[in-house]
Amino acid sequence: MRKATKNDIPRLIEILTESFQEDKSANYVLKSKKSLPKLFHYSIAKGFLFGDVWIKKDLTACAVLIDPKKKSFNLKSIWLDLRYQVFGLIKIKKLLNKENIIAEVHPKDLDYIHLWFLGVMPEVQHQGKGSVFLTDLTEYYKTFKEAMCVETSTLVNIPFFEKRGFSWYATKYFGFEVLFYKKLL
């Protein structure tokens, strides 16, 4: 794996869009599914600003991670929100509510990295690429973080995370369940 660059953005958007077509949580605040690429362009920009964006060397998987210690409300963040206009004015209240709930649920007593998105191209899923990628990510972050947190609304993801040492610690409901997992590093 390697840190992504701005040149990787089209491929990152493609990987995430293909991976999250049916994800309830990703689609929760969108105007329509057609907005998924825009959502992921926005998310990648946030990752570059407040964390890290990684891509697998064979370009089949990627991840966007946010460091809550780096996340701040600043002019660049506001500009990203306005530039991408992913959510529409009607859905902005839902988004803010969801983000506040997620922030409340994340651990307060741990220095963690938030695995915001992890995507694997559908044609190579179930071949171990996501497992190796996630292992590489956790190995990298364990040198300076205490934990990695992730949430999922996709039930088939639960065994994937649990087999890799993540443990459930909370569930919230947004019209569908979102399960919160963490792994001590």
PDB file of C-alpha atoms in Angstrom:
ATOM      1  CA  MET A   1       0.000   0.000   0.000  1.00  0.00           C
ATOM      2  CA  ARG A   2       1.020   3.579  -0.426  1.00  0.00           C
ATOM      3  CA  LYS A   3      -0.329   6.988   0.463  1.00  0.00           C
ATOM      4  CA  ALA A   4      -2.551   8.244  -2.303  1.00  0.00           C
ATOM      5  CA  THR A   5      -1.812  11.422  -4.213  1.00  0.00           C
ATOM      6  CA  LYS A   6      -4.059  13.880  -6.001  1.00  0.00           C
ATOM      7  CA  ASN A   7      -3.308  11.950  -9.233  1.00  0.00           C
ATOM      8  CA  ASP A   8      -5.046   8.905  -7.698  1.00  0.00           C
ATOM      9  CA  ILE A   9      -8.336  10.737  -7.080  1.00  0.00           C
ATOM     10  CA  PRO A  10     -10.213   9.374 -10.153  1.00  0.00           C
ATOM     11  CA  ARG A  11      -9.300   5.778  -9.232  1.00  0.00           C
ATOM     12  CA  LEU A  12     -10.093   6.357  -5.541  1.00  0.00           C
ATOM     13  CA  ILE A  13     -13.542   7.669  -6.469  1.00  0.00           C
ATOM     14  CA  GLU A  14     -14.115   4.672  -8.742  1.00  0.00           C
ATOM     15  CA  ILE A  15     -13.123   2.136  -6.062  1.00  0.00           C
ATOM     16  CA  LEU A  16     -15.291   3.731  -3.368  1.00  0.00           C
ATOM     17  CA  THR A  17     -18.285   4.303  -5.654  1.00  0.00           C
ATOM     18  CA  GLU A  18     -18.231   0.682  -6.844  1.00  0.00           C
ATOM     19  CA  SER A  19     -17.779  -0.614  -3.285  1.00  0.00           C
ATOM     20  CA  PHE A  20     -20.577   1.414  -1.668  1.00  0.00           C
ATOM     21  CA  GLN A  21     -23.402   1.225  -4.241  1.00  0.00           C
ATOM     22  CA  GLU A  22     -25.809  -0.427  -1.797  1.00  0.00           C
ATOM     23  CA  ASP A  23     -24.442   0.908   1.489  1.00  0.00           C
ATOM     24  CA  LYS A  24     -27.277   2.368   3.570  1.00  0.00           C
ATOM     25  CA  SER A  25     -25.063   4.705   5.556  1.00  0.00           C
ATOM     26  CA  ALA A  26     -23.289   6.192   2.511  1.00  0.00           C
ATOM     27  CA  ASN A  27     -26.617   6.728   0.753  1.00  0.00           C
ATOM     28  CA  TYR A  28     -28.360   8.122   3.874  1.00  0.00           C
ATOM     29  CA  VAL A  29     -27.597  11.790   3.235  1.00  0.00           C
ATOM     30  CA  LEU A  30     -27.416  11.842  -0.566  1.00  0.00           C
ATOM     31  CA  LYS A  31     -29.814  13.480  -2.987  1.00  0.00           C
ATOM     32  CA  SER A  32     -29.607  10.288  -5.077  1.00  0.00           C
ATOM     33  CA  LYS A  33     -27.220   7.399  -5.767  1.00  0.00           C
ATOM     34  CA  LYS A  34     -25.886   9.461  -8.652  1.00  0.00           C
ATOM     35  CA  SER A  35     -24.262  11.626  -5.967  1.00  0.00           C
ATOM     36  CA  LEU A  36     -21.995   8.815  -4.716  1.00  0.00           C
ATOM     37  CA  PRO A  37     -18.956   9.891  -6.796  1.00  0.00           C
ATOM     38  CA  LYS A  38     -19.353  13.438  -5.508  1.00  0.00           C
ATOM     39  CA  LEU A  39     -19.653  12.136  -1.930  1.00  0.00           C
ATOM     40  CA  PHE A  40     -16.426  10.212  -2.320  1.00  0.00           C
ATOM     41  CA  HIS A  41     -14.596  13.111  -3.962  1.00  0.00           C
ATOM     42  CA  TYR A  42     -15.624  15.170  -0.925  1.00  0.00           C
ATOM     43  CA  SER A  43     -14.607  12.378   1.490  1.00  0.00           C
ATOM     44  CA  ILE A  44     -11.212  11.962  -0.162  1.00  0.00           C
ATOM     45  CA  ALA A  45     -10.615  15.725   0.076  1.00  0.00           C
ATOM     46  CA  LYS A  46     -11.510  15.546   3.794  1.00  0.00           C
ATOM     47  CA  GLY A  47      -9.113  12.603   4.177  1.00  0.00           C
ATOM     48  CA  PHE A  48      -6.249  14.566   2.611  1.00  0.00           C
ATOM     49  CA  LEU A  49      -7.067  17.507   4.898  1.00  0.00           C
ATOM     50  CA  PHE A  50      -7.716  15.729   8.219  1.00  0.00           C
ATOM     51  CA  GLY A  51      -6.054  12.333   7.971  1.00  0.00           C
ATOM     52  CA  ASP A  52      -4.711   9.960   5.347  1.00  0.00           C
ATOM     53  CA  VAL A  53      -5.836   8.438   2.080  1.00  0.00           C
ATOM     54  CA  TRP A  54      -4.287   5.102   1.111  1.00  0.00           C
ATOM     55  CA  ILE A  55      -4.409   3.016  -2.043  1.00  0.00           C
ATOM     56  CA  LYS A  56      -3.343  -0.558  -2.610  1.00  0.00           C
ATOM     57  CA  LYS A  57      -0.412  -0.759  -5.018  1.00  0.00           C
ATOM     58  CA  ASP A  58      -2.446  -2.835  -7.500  1.00  0.00           C
ATOM     59  CA  LEU A  59      -5.141  -0.089  -7.419  1.00  0.00           C
ATOM     60  CA  THR A  60      -7.927  -2.453  -6.278  1.00  0.00           C
ATOM     61  CA  ALA A  61      -8.540  -1.082  -2.769  1.00  0.00           C
ATOM     62  CA  CYS A  62      -8.366   2.197  -0.913  1.00  0.00           C
ATOM     63  CA  ALA A  63      -9.099   3.722   2.455  1.00  0.00           C
ATOM     64  CA  VAL A  64      -9.924   7.148   3.843  1.00  0.00           C
ATOM     65  CA  LEU A  65      -8.966   7.675   7.475  1.00  0.00           C
ATOM     66  CA  ILE A  66      -9.665  10.701   9.642  1.00  0.00           C
ATOM     67  CA  ASP A  67      -7.602  11.679  12.660  1.00  0.00           C
ATOM     68  CA  PRO A  68     -10.004  13.389  15.088  1.00  0.00           C
ATOM     69  CA  LYS A  69      -7.058  15.350  16.523  1.00  0.00           C
ATOM     70  CA  LYS A  70      -6.497  16.946  13.105  1.00  0.00           C
ATOM     71  CA  LYS A  71     -10.160  17.531  12.295  1.00  0.00           C
ATOM     72  CA  SER A  72     -11.170  21.119  12.775  1.00  0.00           C
ATOM     73  CA  PHE A  73     -13.729  23.608  11.610  1.00  0.00           C
ATOM     74  CA  ASN A  74     -11.711  25.966   9.434  1.00  0.00           C
ATOM     75  CA  LEU A  75     -12.030  27.919   6.196  1.00  0.00           C
ATOM     76  CA  LYS A  76     -10.705  25.065   4.052  1.00  0.00           C
ATOM     77  CA  SER A  77     -13.223  22.664   5.618  1.00  0.00           C
ATOM     78  CA  ILE A  78     -16.073  25.123   5.014  1.00  0.00           C
ATOM     79  CA  TRP A  79     -14.888  25.603   1.430  1.00  0.00           C
ATOM     80  CA  LEU A  80     -14.970  21.817   0.863  1.00  0.00           C
ATOM     81  CA  ASP A  81     -18.500  21.628   2.247  1.00  0.00           C
ATOM     82  CA  LEU A  82     -19.660  24.401  -0.071  1.00  0.00           C
ATOM     83  CA  ARG A  83     -17.673  23.224  -3.098  1.00  0.00           C
ATOM     84  CA  TYR A  84     -19.032  19.706  -3.191  1.00  0.00           C
ATOM     85  CA  GLN A  85     -22.628  20.442  -2.158  1.00  0.00           C
ATOM     86  CA  VAL A  86     -23.070  16.676  -1.790  1.00  0.00           C
ATOM     87  CA  PHE A  87     -25.957  16.679   0.596  1.00  0.00           C
ATOM     88  CA  GLY A  88     -28.405  19.373  -0.428  1.00  0.00           C
ATOM     89  CA  LEU A  89     -29.964  21.762   2.045  1.00  0.00           C
ATOM     90  CA  ILE A  90     -32.755  19.400   3.087  1.00  0.00           C
ATOM     91  CA  LYS A  91     -30.373  16.606   4.045  1.00  0.00           C
ATOM     92  CA  ILE A  92     -27.830  18.821   5.828  1.00  0.00           C
ATOM     93  CA  LYS A  93     -29.751  18.501   9.121  1.00  0.00           C
ATOM     94  CA  LYS A  94     -29.624  14.689   8.821  1.00  0.00           C
ATOM     95  CA  LEU A  95     -25.907  14.827   8.100  1.00  0.00           C
ATOM     96  CA  LEU A  96     -25.112  17.085  11.043  1.00  0.00           C
ATOM     97  CA  ASN A  97     -27.215  14.935  13.358  1.00  0.00           C
ATOM     98  CA  LYS A  98     -25.477  11.769  12.146  1.00  0.00           C
ATOM     99  CA  GLU A  99     -21.996  13.294  12.477  1.00  0.00           C
ATOM    100  CA  ASN A 100     -22.791  14.511  16.018  1.00  0.00           C
ATOM    101  CA  ILE A 101     -24.050  11.078  17.075  1.00  0.00           C
ATOM    102  CA  ILE A 102     -20.994   9.346  15.593  1.00  0.00           C
ATOM    103  CA  ALA A 103     -18.675  11.807  17.357  1.00  0.00           C
ATOM    104  CA  GLU A 104     -20.489  11.159  20.649  1.00  0.00           C
ATOM    105  CA  VAL A 105     -20.132   7.388  20.257  1.00  0.00           C
ATOM    106  CA  HIS A 106     -16.444   7.344  19.333  1.00  0.00           C
ATOM    107  CA  PRO A 107     -14.136   6.694  22.306  1.00  0.00           C
ATOM    108  CA  LYS A 108     -13.106   9.704  24.359  1.00  0.00           C
ATOM    109  CA  ASP A 109     -10.411   7.845  26.295  1.00  0.00           C
ATOM    110  CA  LEU A 110      -8.372   6.583  23.313  1.00  0.00           C
ATOM    111  CA  ASP A 111      -6.122   8.205  20.736  1.00  0.00           C
ATOM    112  CA  TYR A 112      -7.696   6.564  17.684  1.00  0.00           C
ATOM    113  CA  ILE A 113      -7.773   6.813  13.921  1.00  0.00           C
ATOM    114  CA  HIS A 114     -11.220   6.658  12.268  1.00  0.00           C
ATOM    115  CA  LEU A 115     -11.423   4.303   9.304  1.00  0.00           C
ATOM    116  CA  TRP A 116     -14.064   6.344   7.495  1.00  0.00           C
ATOM    117  CA  PHE A 117     -14.137   4.356   4.255  1.00  0.00           C
ATOM    118  CA  LEU A 118     -12.490   1.122   3.140  1.00  0.00           C
ATOM    119  CA  GLY A 119     -13.329   0.039  -0.391  1.00  0.00           C
ATOM    120  CA  VAL A 120     -12.359  -2.946  -2.512  1.00  0.00           C
ATOM    121  CA  MET A 121     -13.329  -3.289  -6.157  1.00  0.00           C
ATOM    122  CA  PRO A 122     -16.228  -5.779  -6.350  1.00  0.00           C
ATOM    123  CA  GLU A 123     -14.496  -8.039  -8.887  1.00  0.00           C
ATOM    124  CA  VAL A 124     -11.661  -8.772  -6.424  1.00  0.00           C
ATOM    125  CA  GLN A 125     -13.678  -8.958  -3.212  1.00  0.00           C
ATOM    126  CA  HIS A 126     -13.505 -12.240  -1.249  1.00  0.00           C
ATOM    127  CA  GLN A 127      -9.944 -12.841  -2.473  1.00  0.00           C
ATOM    128  CA  GLY A 128      -8.185 -11.616   0.680  1.00  0.00           C
ATOM    129  CA  LYS A 129      -7.126  -8.235  -0.738  1.00  0.00           C
ATOM    130  CA  GLY A 130      -9.221  -6.285   1.766  1.00  0.00           C
ATOM    131  CA  SER A 131      -7.890  -8.387   4.648  1.00  0.00           C
ATOM    132  CA  VAL A 132      -4.265  -7.787   3.720  1.00  0.00           C
ATOM    133  CA  PHE A 133      -4.958  -4.098   3.161  1.00  0.00           C
ATOM    134  CA  LEU A 134      -6.661  -3.702   6.551  1.00  0.00           C
ATOM    135  CA  THR A 135      -3.814  -5.576   8.254  1.00  0.00           C
ATOM    136  CA  ASP A 136      -1.299  -3.233   6.607  1.00  0.00           C
ATOM    137  CA  LEU A 137      -3.313  -0.216   7.798  1.00  0.00           C
ATOM    138  CA  THR A 138      -3.517  -1.431  11.402  1.00  0.00           C
ATOM    139  CA  GLU A 139       0.215  -2.248  11.397  1.00  0.00           C
ATOM    140  CA  TYR A 140       1.023   1.251  10.178  1.00  0.00           C
ATOM    141  CA  TYR A 141      -1.161   3.061  12.727  1.00  0.00           C
ATOM    142  CA  LYS A 142      -0.183   0.982  15.749  1.00  0.00           C
ATOM    143  CA  THR A 143       3.116   2.842  15.936  1.00  0.00           C
ATOM    144  CA  PHE A 144       1.348   6.071  16.949  1.00  0.00           C
ATOM    145  CA  LYS A 145      -2.344   5.377  17.656  1.00  0.00           C
ATOM    146  CA  GLU A 146      -4.000   3.361  20.406  1.00  0.00           C
ATOM    147  CA  ALA A 147      -6.972   2.152  18.374  1.00  0.00           C
ATOM    148  CA  MET A 148      -8.760   2.137  15.035  1.00  0.00           C
ATOM    149  CA  CYS A 149     -12.513   2.774  14.927  1.00  0.00           C
ATOM    150  CA  VAL A 150     -14.968   1.975  12.154  1.00  0.00           C
ATOM    151  CA  GLU A 151     -18.717   1.814  11.769  1.00  0.00           C
ATOM    152  CA  THR A 152     -20.765  -0.232   9.348  1.00  0.00           C
ATOM    153  CA  SER A 153     -24.381  -0.560   8.311  1.00  0.00           C
ATOM    154  CA  THR A 154     -23.651  -3.524   6.048  1.00  0.00           C
ATOM    155  CA  LEU A 155     -24.194  -6.788   7.911  1.00  0.00           C
ATOM    156  CA  VAL A 156     -21.800  -8.808   5.730  1.00  0.00           C
ATOM    157  CA  ASN A 157     -18.982  -6.512   6.934  1.00  0.00           C
ATOM    158  CA  ILE A 158     -19.408  -7.613  10.549  1.00  0.00           C
ATOM    159  CA  PRO A 159     -17.563 -10.966  10.251  1.00  0.00           C
ATOM    160  CA  PHE A 160     -14.862  -9.250   8.166  1.00  0.00           C
ATOM    161  CA  PHE A 161     -14.055  -6.784  10.950  1.00  0.00           C
ATOM    162  CA  GLU A 162     -14.523  -9.259  13.799  1.00  0.00           C
ATOM    163  CA  LYS A 163     -12.106 -11.774  12.210  1.00  0.00           C
ATOM    164  CA  ARG A 164      -9.518  -9.002  12.092  1.00  0.00           C
ATOM    165  CA  GLY A 165      -9.744  -8.216  15.800  1.00  0.00           C
ATOM    166  CA  PHE A 166     -12.360  -5.459  15.828  1.00  0.00           C
ATOM    167  CA  SER A 167     -14.912  -5.638  18.618  1.00  0.00           C
ATOM    168  CA  TRP A 168     -18.398  -4.174  18.687  1.00  0.00           C
ATOM    169  CA  TYR A 169     -18.973  -1.440  21.254  1.00  0.00           C
ATOM    170  CA  ALA A 170     -22.146   0.426  20.229  1.00  0.00           C
ATOM    171  CA  THR A 171     -25.133   0.516  17.887  1.00  0.00           C
ATOM    172  CA  LYS A 172     -27.084   3.561  16.749  1.00  0.00           C
ATOM    173  CA  TYR A 173     -30.211   3.715  14.644  1.00  0.00           C
ATOM    174  CA  PHE A 174     -30.709   6.068  11.664  1.00  0.00           C
ATOM    175  CA  GLY A 175     -33.663   4.238  10.108  1.00  0.00           C
ATOM    176  CA  PHE A 176     -31.148   1.369   9.869  1.00  0.00           C
ATOM    177  CA  GLU A 177     -28.570   0.074  12.320  1.00  0.00           C
ATOM    178  CA  VAL A 178     -25.038   1.420  12.353  1.00  0.00           C
ATOM    179  CA  LEU A 179     -22.671  -0.774  14.337  1.00  0.00           C
ATOM    180  CA  PHE A 180     -19.522   0.694  15.877  1.00  0.00           C
ATOM    181  CA  TYR A 181     -16.317  -1.341  16.112  1.00  0.00           C
ATOM    182  CA  LYS A 182     -12.863  -0.648  17.461  1.00  0.00           C
ATOM    183  CA  LYS A 183      -9.564  -2.458  17.500  1.00  0.00           C
ATOM    184  CA  LEU A 184      -6.898  -1.741  20.068  1.00  0.00           C
ATOM    185  CA  LEU A 185      -3.586  -1.421  18.255  1.00  0.00           C
TER     186      LEU A 185
END
